[in-house]
Amino acid sequence: MSLDLAITHRFPGFSLEAAFTAPKGVTALFGRSGSGKTTIANAIAGLLRPDAGRIAVEDTVLVDTAAGQHIAPHRRRIGYVFQEARLFPHLSVRRNLLYGRWFSGGGGRAGTRDDLARITDLLGLNALLGRAPGALSGGERQRVALGRALLARPRMLVMDEPLAALDEERKAEILPYLERLRDEAAVPILFVSHNLAEVARLATTLVVLDAGRVTTAGPLIDILADPDAVPALGIRDAGSVLTGHVITHHADGLSEIEVAAGRLLLPHVAAVPGAHLRIRIAAQDVILAREEPTALSALNILPARVTSVRPGNGPGVMVRLNAAGDSLLARITKRSAERLALAPGVSCYAIAKAVSVAPMDIGQS
């Protein structure tokens, strides 16, 4: 199920002119605060009427200002999950979840028990059904909010910064459930975030916004490895995503992961051998060498070939590498690039410390 959006809207001091097409899967709207992400989410959900434009989910036109069409929010079947869970404090978790059935069409009664069992299992909520919202952690409350939205049987799920109010421990708790939701729920998701680590773990498509304009849009893996996208993503957040699978777990606490160009050793990954992963490696954590290094503390050394060298405004350059078909980014100084004579076609080795990849940067693929 695809989303087609082309809208304009103006507020005092800010104008939005955005257009993109999102295929099935998880589409992330990424950008700094004030870039227009929530405005787009609200327009899709029907909480905001754009000044002009058209929004369609598959063959259903939600908004077409030229034709005077505007489907009411409660008839759009858009599940909306906010930064705060917004649960009813006087209702149990079970009753909060079942509240969503009334918006699933036709009273929502048919199949409710089956749906409830499936969603509580998907989101790990079975042990929480009798509790009150006040007795839940932040991550648990967000899982209940997700379940309530899914029980409304939405044609699309919109999640507006759902992890922003959580600390790192609660984020680590809920991210695996979001990955399961992505892979098993078969509901297209629009995920709004300004956190690139979250986006890299969850999204299949990336739409980057800056000051109300779409600067780039396309497959996430391609955009993250594109040096031209770095200014919009942020130099310190720039990095690429590799996919691989778990080979084994070693007694010293390291997990061995096979990727296209070789094998990586990373701090223990909570995944069984054979599990498929996506691994985000920050560009600033990649070191380059023209010859294969020896007597080095860094454990991860992948052969690669330079595809481009892009200078920045300061002393740094962004080097894009081809590592057996995977794209890698390395952020080094211009002086280093000149000393190594890096240019398209040059062979080299990409080096990364095992401990430079944080648990947050490793997710199920």
XYZ file of C-alpha atoms in Angstrom:
365
model
C 0.000 0.000 0.000
C 1.521 3.312 -1.079
C 1.127 6.896 0.076
C 1.090 9.763 -2.432
C 1.325 13.238 -0.949
C 1.701 16.687 -2.473
C 0.541 19.542 -0.234
C 1.233 23.149 0.630
C 0.343 24.899 3.856
C 1.322 28.170 5.449
C 1.606 29.256 9.048
C 2.851 32.656 10.216
C 6.595 32.556 9.557
C 6.616 29.064 8.046
C 5.511 27.480 4.791
C 5.333 23.796 3.870
C 5.641 22.612 0.274
C 6.127 18.871 0.352
C 5.641 16.085 -2.167
C 6.714 12.448 -2.042
C 5.552 8.911 -2.736
C 6.074 6.222 -0.119
C 5.848 2.509 -1.007
C 4.730 -0.189 1.398
C 6.835 -0.716 4.524
C 8.055 1.886 7.014
C 8.571 5.384 5.655
C 10.481 7.709 7.979
C 9.991 11.468 7.932
C 13.309 12.784 9.216
C 14.332 16.355 9.925
C 15.154 18.872 12.590
C 12.462 20.266 14.873
C 10.323 22.715 12.937
C 10.996 21.158 9.522
C 7.336 20.244 8.928
C 7.200 16.577 9.949
C 4.247 16.837 12.333
C 2.356 19.092 9.928
C 2.515 16.338 7.309
C 1.477 13.682 9.853
C -1.488 15.801 10.954
C -2.544 16.403 7.351
C -2.564 12.655 6.659
C -4.568 11.944 9.823
C -7.034 14.739 9.072
C -6.091 16.890 12.067
C -5.030 19.680 9.707
C -6.547 20.787 6.415
C -3.760 21.765 4.008
C -4.188 24.972 2.051
C -3.779 23.058 -1.199
C -2.842 19.619 -2.438
C -3.732 15.956 -2.550
C -3.159 12.969 -0.246
C -4.009 9.417 -1.262
C -3.407 6.066 0.436
C -3.498 3.395 -2.291
C -6.764 4.009 -4.159
C -8.405 6.081 -1.413
C -8.115 9.861 -1.798
C -8.095 11.431 1.656
C -7.686 15.030 0.517
C -7.992 16.722 -2.849
C -8.441 20.452 -2.423
C -8.925 21.040 -6.150
C -11.892 18.646 -6.135
C -13.176 19.850 -2.767
C -12.653 16.426 -1.224
C -11.801 16.000 2.457
C -12.572 12.771 4.289
C -13.342 13.339 7.970
C -10.584 12.159 10.363
C -12.691 9.403 11.951
C -13.453 7.911 8.518
C -9.859 7.797 7.262
C -8.823 4.674 9.191
C -5.474 6.221 10.072
C -4.026 4.940 13.331
C -2.187 7.787 15.074
C 0.362 7.222 17.854
C 1.608 10.400 19.548
C 4.711 11.196 21.605
C 2.663 10.583 24.743
C 0.596 7.399 24.942
C -2.635 9.291 25.801
C -4.242 6.283 27.470
C -7.462 6.562 29.467
C -6.275 6.481 33.100
C -9.584 5.051 34.429
C -9.512 2.057 32.047
C -7.415 -1.085 32.305
C -4.941 -1.976 29.587
C -7.470 -4.439 28.140
C -10.220 -1.808 28.005
C -7.824 0.780 26.545
C -6.949 -1.692 23.803
C -10.562 -2.569 23.057
C -11.474 1.111 22.784
C -9.886 0.989 19.330
C -12.470 -1.520 18.047
C -15.188 1.137 17.830
C -13.244 2.858 15.047
C -12.586 -0.227 12.940
C -15.761 0.075 10.866
C -19.142 -1.545 11.371
C -18.850 -1.283 15.149
C -15.617 -3.259 15.031
C -17.022 -6.271 16.899
C -16.321 -8.994 14.332
C -13.019 -10.718 14.988
C -12.226 -8.579 18.040
C -11.095 -11.518 20.209
C -8.817 -12.868 17.493
C -7.423 -9.406 16.817
C -6.829 -8.740 20.503
C -4.984 -12.043 20.955
C -2.838 -11.433 17.879
C -1.898 -7.880 18.822
C -1.242 -8.542 22.501
C 1.072 -11.367 21.449
C 2.787 -9.209 18.820
C 3.444 -6.399 21.302
C 4.069 -8.525 24.405
C 1.069 -7.169 26.316
C -0.509 -10.339 27.712
C 0.911 -9.881 31.210
C -0.272 -6.259 31.317
C -3.950 -6.609 30.397
C -5.276 -6.204 33.939
C -3.089 -3.264 34.910
C -3.962 0.416 35.021
C -1.943 2.819 32.822
C -0.462 4.451 35.911
C 1.270 1.173 36.807
C 3.089 0.937 33.449
C 6.505 2.139 32.337
C 6.765 4.644 29.498
C 7.684 1.927 27.027
C 4.775 -0.251 28.146
C 2.338 2.644 27.752
C 3.556 3.260 24.205
C 3.084 -0.422 23.360
C -0.497 -0.208 24.611
C -1.056 2.920 22.496
C 0.281 1.022 19.481
C -2.012 -1.894 20.185
C -5.036 0.378 20.529
C -4.252 1.993 17.165
C -3.857 -1.415 15.499
C -7.162 -2.697 16.887
C -8.881 0.057 14.919
C -7.756 -1.892 11.827
C -6.102 1.121 10.194
C -5.203 1.288 6.534
C -2.078 3.144 7.684
C -0.271 3.810 10.967
C 1.186 7.265 11.689
C 3.703 7.449 14.537
C 4.769 10.963 15.528
C 8.014 10.836 17.552
C 6.751 7.833 19.557
C 10.100 7.370 21.321
C 10.944 11.011 21.984
C 9.629 11.015 25.562
C 11.448 7.792 26.528
C 14.877 7.375 28.069
C 17.461 5.121 26.418
C 16.468 2.086 28.490
C 12.800 2.414 27.526
C 13.742 2.961 23.867
C 15.787 -0.235 23.917
C 12.739 -1.998 25.379
C 10.270 -0.884 22.712
C 12.393 -0.933 19.526
C 12.290 -4.747 19.113
C 8.477 -4.567 19.242
C 8.467 -1.870 16.558
C 10.666 -4.126 14.421
C 8.173 -6.969 14.876
C 5.359 -4.591 13.992
C 7.204 -3.592 10.814
C 7.799 -7.206 9.806
C 4.572 -8.923 10.900
C 1.666 -6.488 11.079
C 1.398 -5.842 7.317
C 0.319 -2.251 8.016
C 2.170 0.563 6.210
C 3.776 2.914 8.721
C 4.767 6.586 8.582
C 7.396 7.050 11.298
C 8.211 10.642 12.273
C 11.559 11.184 13.995
C 14.569 13.453 14.313
C 16.697 10.574 15.669
C 18.703 8.949 12.878
C 19.561 5.845 14.927
C 15.853 5.055 15.316
C 15.219 5.707 11.641
C 18.133 3.511 10.537
C 16.805 0.582 12.571
C 13.198 0.739 11.461
C 12.689 2.418 8.102
C 12.717 1.053 4.584
C 12.096 4.417 2.914
C 13.479 7.788 4.040
C 12.056 11.252 3.379
C 14.289 14.092 4.577
C 12.703 17.467 5.357
C 14.372 20.819 5.861
C 12.490 24.081 6.452
C 9.268 22.726 4.968
C 10.832 21.213 1.847
C 11.688 17.628 0.892
C 15.432 17.589 0.241
C 15.685 13.905 -0.649
C 13.517 10.784 -0.648
C 14.115 7.141 -1.509
C 15.332 3.800 -0.127
C 16.863 4.311 3.312
C 20.054 2.330 2.686
C 20.813 4.335 -0.465
C 20.245 7.730 1.141
C 22.241 7.025 4.292
C 25.251 6.088 2.150
C 24.919 9.146 -0.138
C 27.470 11.891 0.643
C 25.142 14.481 -0.919
C 22.562 13.742 1.788
C 25.014 14.302 4.657
C 24.332 18.055 5.144
C 20.618 17.352 5.668
C 21.201 14.325 7.895
C 23.931 15.952 9.986
C 27.665 15.315 9.765
C 27.924 13.666 13.173
C 24.915 11.437 12.473
C 26.073 10.424 8.999
C 26.664 6.735 8.536
C 25.659 3.719 6.514
C 23.694 0.539 7.130
C 25.012 -2.951 6.441
C 22.874 -6.067 6.460
C 24.170 -9.425 7.630
C 23.414 -12.456 9.759
C 24.693 -13.836 13.055
C 27.325 -16.581 12.714
C 28.046 -17.314 16.366
C 28.497 -15.849 19.834
C 31.973 -16.115 21.384
C 32.819 -16.777 25.025
C 34.549 -13.394 25.351
C 31.240 -11.551 24.844
C 31.592 -10.779 21.124
C 29.146 -11.770 18.403
C 30.357 -12.648 14.924
C 28.289 -11.221 12.068
C 28.729 -12.053 8.401
C 28.272 -9.171 5.955
C 28.946 -9.038 2.219
C 32.615 -8.009 2.520
C 33.590 -10.267 5.434
C 32.858 -10.692 9.107
C 32.318 -8.209 11.918
C 32.893 -8.712 15.636
C 30.527 -6.683 17.809
C 29.609 -6.603 21.501
C 27.091 -9.361 22.250
C 24.008 -9.092 20.051
C 20.751 -10.457 21.449
C 19.921 -12.576 18.417
C 20.184 -16.276 17.645
C 22.677 -17.619 15.067
C 21.203 -17.188 11.613
C 19.193 -14.093 12.555
C 19.326 -11.291 9.995
C 20.456 -7.883 11.212
C 20.902 -4.337 10.026
C 23.955 -2.587 11.462
C 24.493 1.171 11.390
C 28.150 2.250 11.325
C 28.813 5.960 11.824
C 31.062 7.557 9.220
C 33.182 9.188 11.905
C 33.978 5.733 13.347
C 35.486 4.350 10.121
C 39.257 4.554 9.582
C 40.848 3.932 6.164
C 44.130 2.285 5.211
C 45.679 1.642 1.805
C 47.268 -1.631 2.984
C 45.757 -4.269 5.228
C 46.849 -3.329 8.754
C 48.427 -5.692 11.252
C 49.075 -5.482 15.020
C 45.953 -3.341 15.398
C 43.478 -3.264 18.286
C 40.487 -2.690 15.983
C 38.918 -6.037 15.092
C 36.850 -5.148 12.049
C 38.729 -4.771 8.769
C 36.803 -4.919 5.480
C 38.295 -4.662 1.984
C 36.670 -1.904 -0.067
C 37.039 0.344 -3.079
C 36.597 4.122 -3.135
C 33.643 5.298 -5.210
C 33.709 9.018 -4.367
C 35.495 11.623 -2.260
C 33.384 14.644 -1.315
C 35.042 17.594 0.459
C 33.083 19.491 3.089
C 33.207 23.145 4.086
C 35.766 22.482 6.812
C 38.831 20.252 7.083
C 36.939 17.005 6.457
C 35.907 14.879 3.500
C 33.285 12.156 3.152
C 34.562 9.050 1.399
C 32.047 6.617 -0.062
C 33.193 3.016 -0.360
C 31.964 -0.117 -2.088
C 32.471 -3.104 0.211
C 31.459 -6.144 -1.884
C 28.313 -4.350 -2.999
C 27.524 -2.674 0.305
C 28.033 1.077 0.632
C 30.092 2.470 3.500
C 30.845 6.056 4.466
C 34.059 7.227 6.132
C 34.567 10.748 7.456
C 38.258 11.666 7.481
C 40.328 14.826 7.069
C 41.320 16.250 3.697
C 44.933 15.856 4.773
C 44.430 12.121 5.333
C 42.635 11.722 2.004
C 45.520 13.451 0.205
C 48.172 11.480 2.073
C 46.461 8.221 1.109
C 45.864 9.458 -2.462
C 42.220 8.439 -2.233
C 40.270 8.703 -5.470
C 37.498 6.751 -7.199
C 38.672 3.241 -7.980
C 41.392 3.090 -5.310
C 41.444 -0.070 -3.194
C 41.647 0.292 0.578
C 40.545 -1.204 3.878
C 37.747 0.115 6.099
C 38.460 -0.323 9.808
C 35.994 -0.038 12.710
C 36.380 -0.770 16.413
C 33.978 -3.384 17.737
C 32.876 -1.117 20.595
C 32.116 1.798 18.259
C 28.804 0.155 17.249
C 26.249 0.755 19.996
C 23.384 -1.658 20.774
C 20.970 1.019 19.546
C 22.587 0.757 16.109
C 21.880 -2.967 15.691
C 18.410 -4.155 14.797
C 16.533 -7.052 13.282
C 16.359 -6.959 9.496
